[in-house]
Structure formats: structure tokens, C-alpha cells
CSV table of C-alpha atoms and ligand atoms in Angstrom, one decimal:
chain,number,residue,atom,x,y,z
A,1,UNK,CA,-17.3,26.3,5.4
A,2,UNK,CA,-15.9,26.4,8.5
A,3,UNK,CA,-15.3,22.3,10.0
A,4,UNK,CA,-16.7,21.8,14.0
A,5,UNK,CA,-13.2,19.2,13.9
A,6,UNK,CA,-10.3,18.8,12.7
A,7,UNK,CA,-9.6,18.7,8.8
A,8,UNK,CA,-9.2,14.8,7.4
A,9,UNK,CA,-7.7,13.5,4.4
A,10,UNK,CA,-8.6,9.3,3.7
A,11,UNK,CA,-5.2,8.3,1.9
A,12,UNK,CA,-5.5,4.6,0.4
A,13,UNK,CA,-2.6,2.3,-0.4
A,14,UNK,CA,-1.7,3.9,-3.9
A,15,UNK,CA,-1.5,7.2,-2.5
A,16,UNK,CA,1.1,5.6,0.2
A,17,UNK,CA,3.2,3.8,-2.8
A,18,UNK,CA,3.2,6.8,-4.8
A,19,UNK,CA,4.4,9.4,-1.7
A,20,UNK,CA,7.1,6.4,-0.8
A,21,UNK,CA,8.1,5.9,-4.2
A,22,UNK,CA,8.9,10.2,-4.7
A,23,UNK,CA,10.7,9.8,-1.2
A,24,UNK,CA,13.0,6.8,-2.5
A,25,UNK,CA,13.8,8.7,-6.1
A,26,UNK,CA,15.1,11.8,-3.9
A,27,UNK,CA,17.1,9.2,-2.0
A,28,UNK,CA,18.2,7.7,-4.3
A,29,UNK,CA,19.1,10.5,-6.5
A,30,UNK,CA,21.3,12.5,-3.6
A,31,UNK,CA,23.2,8.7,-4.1
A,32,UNK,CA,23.2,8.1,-0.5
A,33,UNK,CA,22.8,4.0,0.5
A,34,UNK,CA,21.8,3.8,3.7
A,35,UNK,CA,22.9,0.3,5.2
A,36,UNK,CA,19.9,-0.3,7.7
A,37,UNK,CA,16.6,1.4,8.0
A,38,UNK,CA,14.5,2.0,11.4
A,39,UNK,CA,11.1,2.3,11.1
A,40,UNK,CA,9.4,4.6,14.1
A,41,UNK,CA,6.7,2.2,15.6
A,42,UNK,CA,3.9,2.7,14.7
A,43,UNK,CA,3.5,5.2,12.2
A,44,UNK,CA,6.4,4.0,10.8
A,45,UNK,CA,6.3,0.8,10.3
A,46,UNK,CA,4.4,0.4,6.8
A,47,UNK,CA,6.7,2.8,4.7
A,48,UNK,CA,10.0,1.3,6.5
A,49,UNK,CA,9.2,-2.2,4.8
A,50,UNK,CA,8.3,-0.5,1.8
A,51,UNK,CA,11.8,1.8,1.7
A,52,UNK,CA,13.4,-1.5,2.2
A,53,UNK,CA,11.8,-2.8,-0.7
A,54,UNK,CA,12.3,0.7,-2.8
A,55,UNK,CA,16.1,0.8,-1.5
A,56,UNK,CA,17.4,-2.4,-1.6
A,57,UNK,CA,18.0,-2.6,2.3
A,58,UNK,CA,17.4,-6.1,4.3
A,59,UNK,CA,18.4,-4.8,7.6
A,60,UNK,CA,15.0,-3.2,9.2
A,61,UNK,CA,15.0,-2.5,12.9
A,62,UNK,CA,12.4,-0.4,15.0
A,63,UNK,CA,12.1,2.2,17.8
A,64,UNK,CA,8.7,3.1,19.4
A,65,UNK,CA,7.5,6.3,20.4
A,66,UNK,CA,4.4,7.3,21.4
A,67,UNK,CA,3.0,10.7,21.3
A,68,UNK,CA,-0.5,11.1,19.8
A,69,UNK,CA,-3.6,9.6,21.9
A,70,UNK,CA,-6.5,9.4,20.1
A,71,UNK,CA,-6.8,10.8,16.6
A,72,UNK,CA,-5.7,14.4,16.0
A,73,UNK,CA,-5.3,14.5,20.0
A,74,UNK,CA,-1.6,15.5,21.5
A,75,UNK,CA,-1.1,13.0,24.4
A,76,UNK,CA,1.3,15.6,25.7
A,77,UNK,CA,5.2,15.2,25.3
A,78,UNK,CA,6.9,12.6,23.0
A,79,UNK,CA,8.3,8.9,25.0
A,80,UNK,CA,10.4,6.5,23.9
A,81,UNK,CA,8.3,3.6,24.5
A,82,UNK,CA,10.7,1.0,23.3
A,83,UNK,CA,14.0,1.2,23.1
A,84,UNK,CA,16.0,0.7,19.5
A,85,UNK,CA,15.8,-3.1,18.5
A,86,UNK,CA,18.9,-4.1,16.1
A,87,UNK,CA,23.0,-3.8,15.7
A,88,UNK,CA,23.2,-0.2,13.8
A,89,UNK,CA,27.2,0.2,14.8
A,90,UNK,CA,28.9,1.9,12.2
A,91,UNK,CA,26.0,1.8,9.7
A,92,UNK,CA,24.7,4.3,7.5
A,93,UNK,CA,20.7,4.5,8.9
A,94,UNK,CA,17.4,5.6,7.9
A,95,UNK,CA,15.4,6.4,10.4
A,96,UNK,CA,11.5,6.2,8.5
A,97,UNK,CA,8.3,7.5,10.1
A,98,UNK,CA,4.8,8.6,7.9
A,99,UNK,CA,4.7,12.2,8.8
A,100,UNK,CA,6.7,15.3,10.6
A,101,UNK,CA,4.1,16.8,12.0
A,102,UNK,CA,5.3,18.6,15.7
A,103,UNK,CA,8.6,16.6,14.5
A,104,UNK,CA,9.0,15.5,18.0
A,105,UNK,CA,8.9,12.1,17.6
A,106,UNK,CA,11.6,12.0,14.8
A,107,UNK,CA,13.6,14.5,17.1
A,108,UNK,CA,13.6,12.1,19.9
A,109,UNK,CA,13.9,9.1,18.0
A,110,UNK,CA,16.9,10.5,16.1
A,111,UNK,CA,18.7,11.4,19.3
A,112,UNK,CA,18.2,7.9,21.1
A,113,UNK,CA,19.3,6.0,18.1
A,114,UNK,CA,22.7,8.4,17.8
A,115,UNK,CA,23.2,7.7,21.5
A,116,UNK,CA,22.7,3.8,21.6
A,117,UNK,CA,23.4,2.4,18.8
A,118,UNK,CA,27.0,4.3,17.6
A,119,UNK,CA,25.8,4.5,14.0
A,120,UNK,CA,27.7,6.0,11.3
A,121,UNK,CA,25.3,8.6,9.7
A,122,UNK,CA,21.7,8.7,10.5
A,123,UNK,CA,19.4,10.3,7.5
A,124,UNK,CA,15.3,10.9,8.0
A,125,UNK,CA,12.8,10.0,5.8
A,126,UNK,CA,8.9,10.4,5.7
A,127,UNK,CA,6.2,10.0,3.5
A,128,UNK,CA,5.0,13.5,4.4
A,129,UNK,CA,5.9,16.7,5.9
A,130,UNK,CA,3.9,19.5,7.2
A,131,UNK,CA,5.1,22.9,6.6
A,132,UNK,CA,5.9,24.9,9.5
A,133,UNK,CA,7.2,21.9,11.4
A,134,UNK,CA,10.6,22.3,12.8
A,135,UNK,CA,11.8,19.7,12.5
A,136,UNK,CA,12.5,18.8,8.1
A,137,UNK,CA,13.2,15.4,7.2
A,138,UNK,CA,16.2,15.0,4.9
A,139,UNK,CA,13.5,13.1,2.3
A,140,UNK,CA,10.4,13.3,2.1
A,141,UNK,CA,7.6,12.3,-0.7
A,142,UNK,CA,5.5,15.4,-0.4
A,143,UNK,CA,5.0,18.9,1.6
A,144,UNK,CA,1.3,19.6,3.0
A,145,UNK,CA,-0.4,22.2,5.2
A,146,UNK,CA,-1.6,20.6,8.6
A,147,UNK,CA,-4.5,18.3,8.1
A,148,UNK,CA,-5.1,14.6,10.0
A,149,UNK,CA,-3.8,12.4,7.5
A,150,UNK,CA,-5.9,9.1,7.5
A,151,UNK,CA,-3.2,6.4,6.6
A,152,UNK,CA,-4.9,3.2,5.3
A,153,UNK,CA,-3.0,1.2,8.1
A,154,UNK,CA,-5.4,3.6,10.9
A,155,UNK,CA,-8.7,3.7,9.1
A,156,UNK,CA,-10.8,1.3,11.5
A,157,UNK,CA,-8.9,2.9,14.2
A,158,UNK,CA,-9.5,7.1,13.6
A,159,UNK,CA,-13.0,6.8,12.4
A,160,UNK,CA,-13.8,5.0,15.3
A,161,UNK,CA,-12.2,7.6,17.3
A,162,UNK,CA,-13.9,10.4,15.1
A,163,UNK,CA,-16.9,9.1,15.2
A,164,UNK,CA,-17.1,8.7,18.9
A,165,UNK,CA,-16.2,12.5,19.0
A,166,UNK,CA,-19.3,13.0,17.1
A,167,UNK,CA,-21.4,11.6,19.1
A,168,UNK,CA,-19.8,13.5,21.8
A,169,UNK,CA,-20.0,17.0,19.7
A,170,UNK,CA,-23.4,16.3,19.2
A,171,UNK,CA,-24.2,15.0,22.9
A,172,UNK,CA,-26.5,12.4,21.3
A,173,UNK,CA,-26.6,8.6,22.0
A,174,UNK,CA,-28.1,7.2,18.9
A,175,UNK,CA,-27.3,8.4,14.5
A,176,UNK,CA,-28.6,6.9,11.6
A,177,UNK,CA,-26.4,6.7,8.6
A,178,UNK,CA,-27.3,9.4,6.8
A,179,UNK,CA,-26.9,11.7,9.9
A,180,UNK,CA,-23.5,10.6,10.1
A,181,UNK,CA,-22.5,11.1,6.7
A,182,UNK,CA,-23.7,14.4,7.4
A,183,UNK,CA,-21.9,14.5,10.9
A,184,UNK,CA,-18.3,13.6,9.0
A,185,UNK,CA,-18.7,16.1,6.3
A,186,UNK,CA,-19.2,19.1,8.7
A,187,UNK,CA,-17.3,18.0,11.0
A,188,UNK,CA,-14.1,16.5,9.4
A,189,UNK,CA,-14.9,16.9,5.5
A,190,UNK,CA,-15.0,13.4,5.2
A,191,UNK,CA,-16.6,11.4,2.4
A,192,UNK,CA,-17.4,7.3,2.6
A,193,UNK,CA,-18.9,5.2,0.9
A,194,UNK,CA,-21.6,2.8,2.1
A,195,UNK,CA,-19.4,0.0,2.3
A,196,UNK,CA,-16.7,1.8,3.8
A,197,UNK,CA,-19.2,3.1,6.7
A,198,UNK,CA,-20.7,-0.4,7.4
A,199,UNK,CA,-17.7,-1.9,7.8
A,200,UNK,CA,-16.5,0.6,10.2
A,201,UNK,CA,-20.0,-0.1,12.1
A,202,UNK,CA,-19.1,-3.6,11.9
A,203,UNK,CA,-15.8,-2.9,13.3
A,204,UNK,CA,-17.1,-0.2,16.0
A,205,UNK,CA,-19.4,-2.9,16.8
A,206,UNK,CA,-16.4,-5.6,17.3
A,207,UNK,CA,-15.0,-3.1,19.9
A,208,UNK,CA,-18.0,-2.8,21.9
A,209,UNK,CA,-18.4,0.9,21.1
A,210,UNK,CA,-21.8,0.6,19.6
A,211,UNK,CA,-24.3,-1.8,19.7
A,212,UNK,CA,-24.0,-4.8,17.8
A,213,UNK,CA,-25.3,-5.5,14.7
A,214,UNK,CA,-27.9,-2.9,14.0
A,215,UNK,CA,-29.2,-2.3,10.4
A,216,UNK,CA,-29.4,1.4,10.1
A,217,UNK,CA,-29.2,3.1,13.4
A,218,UNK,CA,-25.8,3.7,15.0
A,219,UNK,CA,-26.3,3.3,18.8
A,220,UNK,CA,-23.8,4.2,21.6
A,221,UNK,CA,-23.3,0.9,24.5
B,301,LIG,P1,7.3,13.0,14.0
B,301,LIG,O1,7.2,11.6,14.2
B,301,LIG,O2,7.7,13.4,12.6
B,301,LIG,O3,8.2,13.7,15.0
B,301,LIG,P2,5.0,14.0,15.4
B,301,LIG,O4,5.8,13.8,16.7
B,301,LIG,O5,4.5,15.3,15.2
B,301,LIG,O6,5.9,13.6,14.2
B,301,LIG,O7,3.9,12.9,15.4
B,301,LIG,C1,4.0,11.5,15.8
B,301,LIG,C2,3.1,10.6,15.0
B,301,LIG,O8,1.8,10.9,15.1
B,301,LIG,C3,3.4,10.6,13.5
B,301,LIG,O9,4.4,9.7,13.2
B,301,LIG,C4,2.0,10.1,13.0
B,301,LIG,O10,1.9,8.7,13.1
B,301,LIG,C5,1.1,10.7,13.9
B,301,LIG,N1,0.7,12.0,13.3
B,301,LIG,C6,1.1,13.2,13.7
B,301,LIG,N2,0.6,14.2,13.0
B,301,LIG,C7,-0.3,13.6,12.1
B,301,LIG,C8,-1.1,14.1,11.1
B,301,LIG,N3,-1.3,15.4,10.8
B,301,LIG,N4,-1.8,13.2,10.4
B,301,LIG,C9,-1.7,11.9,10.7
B,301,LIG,N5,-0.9,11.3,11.6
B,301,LIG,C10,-0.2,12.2,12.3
């Protein structure tokens, strides 16, 4: 069945340990130590602390770039949003982000760290890598075919965004549940439970997206 959106998967925090942990054994067993690890903000961020743990490294720095707007939605070209944070001179580095996707953001963040911070080596690692994407990550836990990958550390924040598209798709002010169970299956092949969807009403309701609290009706503000 062809989707009216684009293609989700809902990854949970054991999905995320297992991808990290496959990425550190391929680390590990090219024996490469990296000294320091940069985690791409904010994609990044979770699996960097986790690599730390997985690798042994105490030194954990960041970059931000910023590329994607709202879920699954290019916000046109990749930025450097924040400049590297952390002494990386003469260090072996890994630079850590969740997915290569366009690859951009690793590209650029690569480059700005080589040019500022005089490291030794630089090495990429990601918890995913789509195939097709030009730019390939030195490690990587697992290859995929392009789908929106719903980290646990985004869930509140792209169902609210793929919900609203719903809404939008559908040109309609008001859902019940059911419809939008309905909505996220044809539209994103999404499947939630009951607790997971009123918690993301509760949450949609916190951000003043939707009416707030309402029993079984979903209503735009
Ligand atoms: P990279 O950081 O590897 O260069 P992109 O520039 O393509 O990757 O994407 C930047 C960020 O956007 C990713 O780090 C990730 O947080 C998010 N992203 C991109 N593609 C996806 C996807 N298919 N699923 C989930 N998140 C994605």
C-alpha cells in the first residue's frame, strides 16, 4: 500500500544500545582508540555519551549543525550553528552523529572540526547509515534504505510534527483517536499504543497545538 507520507520507523532505547553497541565492536575491532569524541548536536548527542561509555573515552565535546526543520523536512543547506566546543589538538577524534542520511551534516562538521581544532585523525561514527548516501561513515551499527527514523530522544517532538501534517493532509480541524490511528497507519505506517498516543496528546496539548485536555477528540487551537 502506497503511504500519503513519509515511511516511519519508532526505534526505542534497546534498539539504540544494540545499533551503538555493533558500531563500538567494529571500532573496536579495527583497534583504533580514539582520544576524544564529538557528538554532532543534536542528533548526536545520545549515542556520543553512550560511545564514551562503549569506548572508554572521558573527553566528549560537541558541534551543532542544523539541517532538518520539521520531521522528514529539508530546511535547505546544512549550518554550522555552533562552533566546535573542546581542545581536540593532536587528538585522535570521533566525530558521532545518529544517522548519514544526505551526509551533509557529517561532511560539514568533519571539515570545521579538521580546520579549527588541529586534530590528529578524525574517524566517523553513526548508529545508522542509509544506502545511497554519499557520504559512508567509517563505523556504523547498521545499513538501511531511507525511512524517517523515530529516535526515542525525538518521539514527543516528530509525532507532534506528523501529526499536525495530518491534520493538514486531511484539511480537518478536529480527529478522534481511532481516526488517527487510522491517519498514522496510512499515512506513515505507524503503530501506537494507547498510552503512547495519549501521552503525545498530553504533550501536543502542553505545546498549545491542540486543545487542552480533551478525552477522546483531538482538536486543533
Ligand atoms: P549527516 O548528519 O550524517 O550528515 P544529514 O545531514 O543527512 O546527515 O542529516 C542531519 C540530521 O538530520 C541527522 O543527524 C538526523 O538527526 C536527522 N535525520 C536525517 N535523516 C534522517 C532520517 N532518515 N531519520 C531520522 N533522522 C534523520
Amino acid at each position: 500500500m502506497e503511504l500519503k507520507g513519509p515511511l516511519c520507523y519508532v526505534l526505542d532505547y534497546d534498539d539504540i544500545a544494540n545499533y551503538a553497541y555493533q558500531t563500538a565492536k567494529k571500532i573496536k575491532d579495527s583497534e583504533w582508540r580514539p582520544d576524544a569524541i564529538v557528538g554532532i548536536a543534536r542528533g548526536g548527542w545520545v549515542h556520543a555519551r553512550i560511545q564514551c561509555d562503549l569506548l572508554g573515552v572521558k573527553e566528549l565535546f560537541s558541534v551543532k549543525v542544523s539541517h532538518w526543520g520539521v520531521t522528514a523536512t529539508k530546511d535547505g543547506k546544512a549550518k554550522l550553528t555552533c562552533p566546535l566546543v573542546g581542545d581536540i589538538e593532536g587528538k585522535k577524534v570521533l566525530v558521532v552523529d545518529d544517522i548519514t542520511d544526505t551526509g551533509e551534516s557529517l561532511t560539514m562538521a568533519v571539515e570545521h572540526i579538521e580546520e579549527t581544532g588541529k586534530p590528529k585523525e578524525v574517524r566517523t561514527a553513526t548508529l545508522m547509515h542509509i544506502a545511497g548516501s554519499k557520504f559512508v561513515p567509517d563505523y556504523y551499527g547498521v545499513e538501511v534504505t531511507w525511512a524517517w527514523e523515530i529516535w526515542p530522544w525525538n518521539f514527543y517532538e516528530d509525532l507532534t510534527a506528523l501529526i499536525m501534517k495530518i491534520f493538514e493532509g486531511e484539511d480537518i480541524k478536529e480527529l478522534t483517536t481511532p481516526q488517527l490511528k487510522k491517519h498514522l497507519r496510512e499515512y506513515n505506517n505507524i503503530v501506537l499504543s494507547d498510552e503512547q498516543l495519549s501521552k503525545v496528546k498530553a504533550h501536543m496539548g502542553y505545546l498549545e497545538k491542540i486543545e487542552y485536555p480533551q478525552d477522546k477528540v483531538w482538536k486543533l487551537k
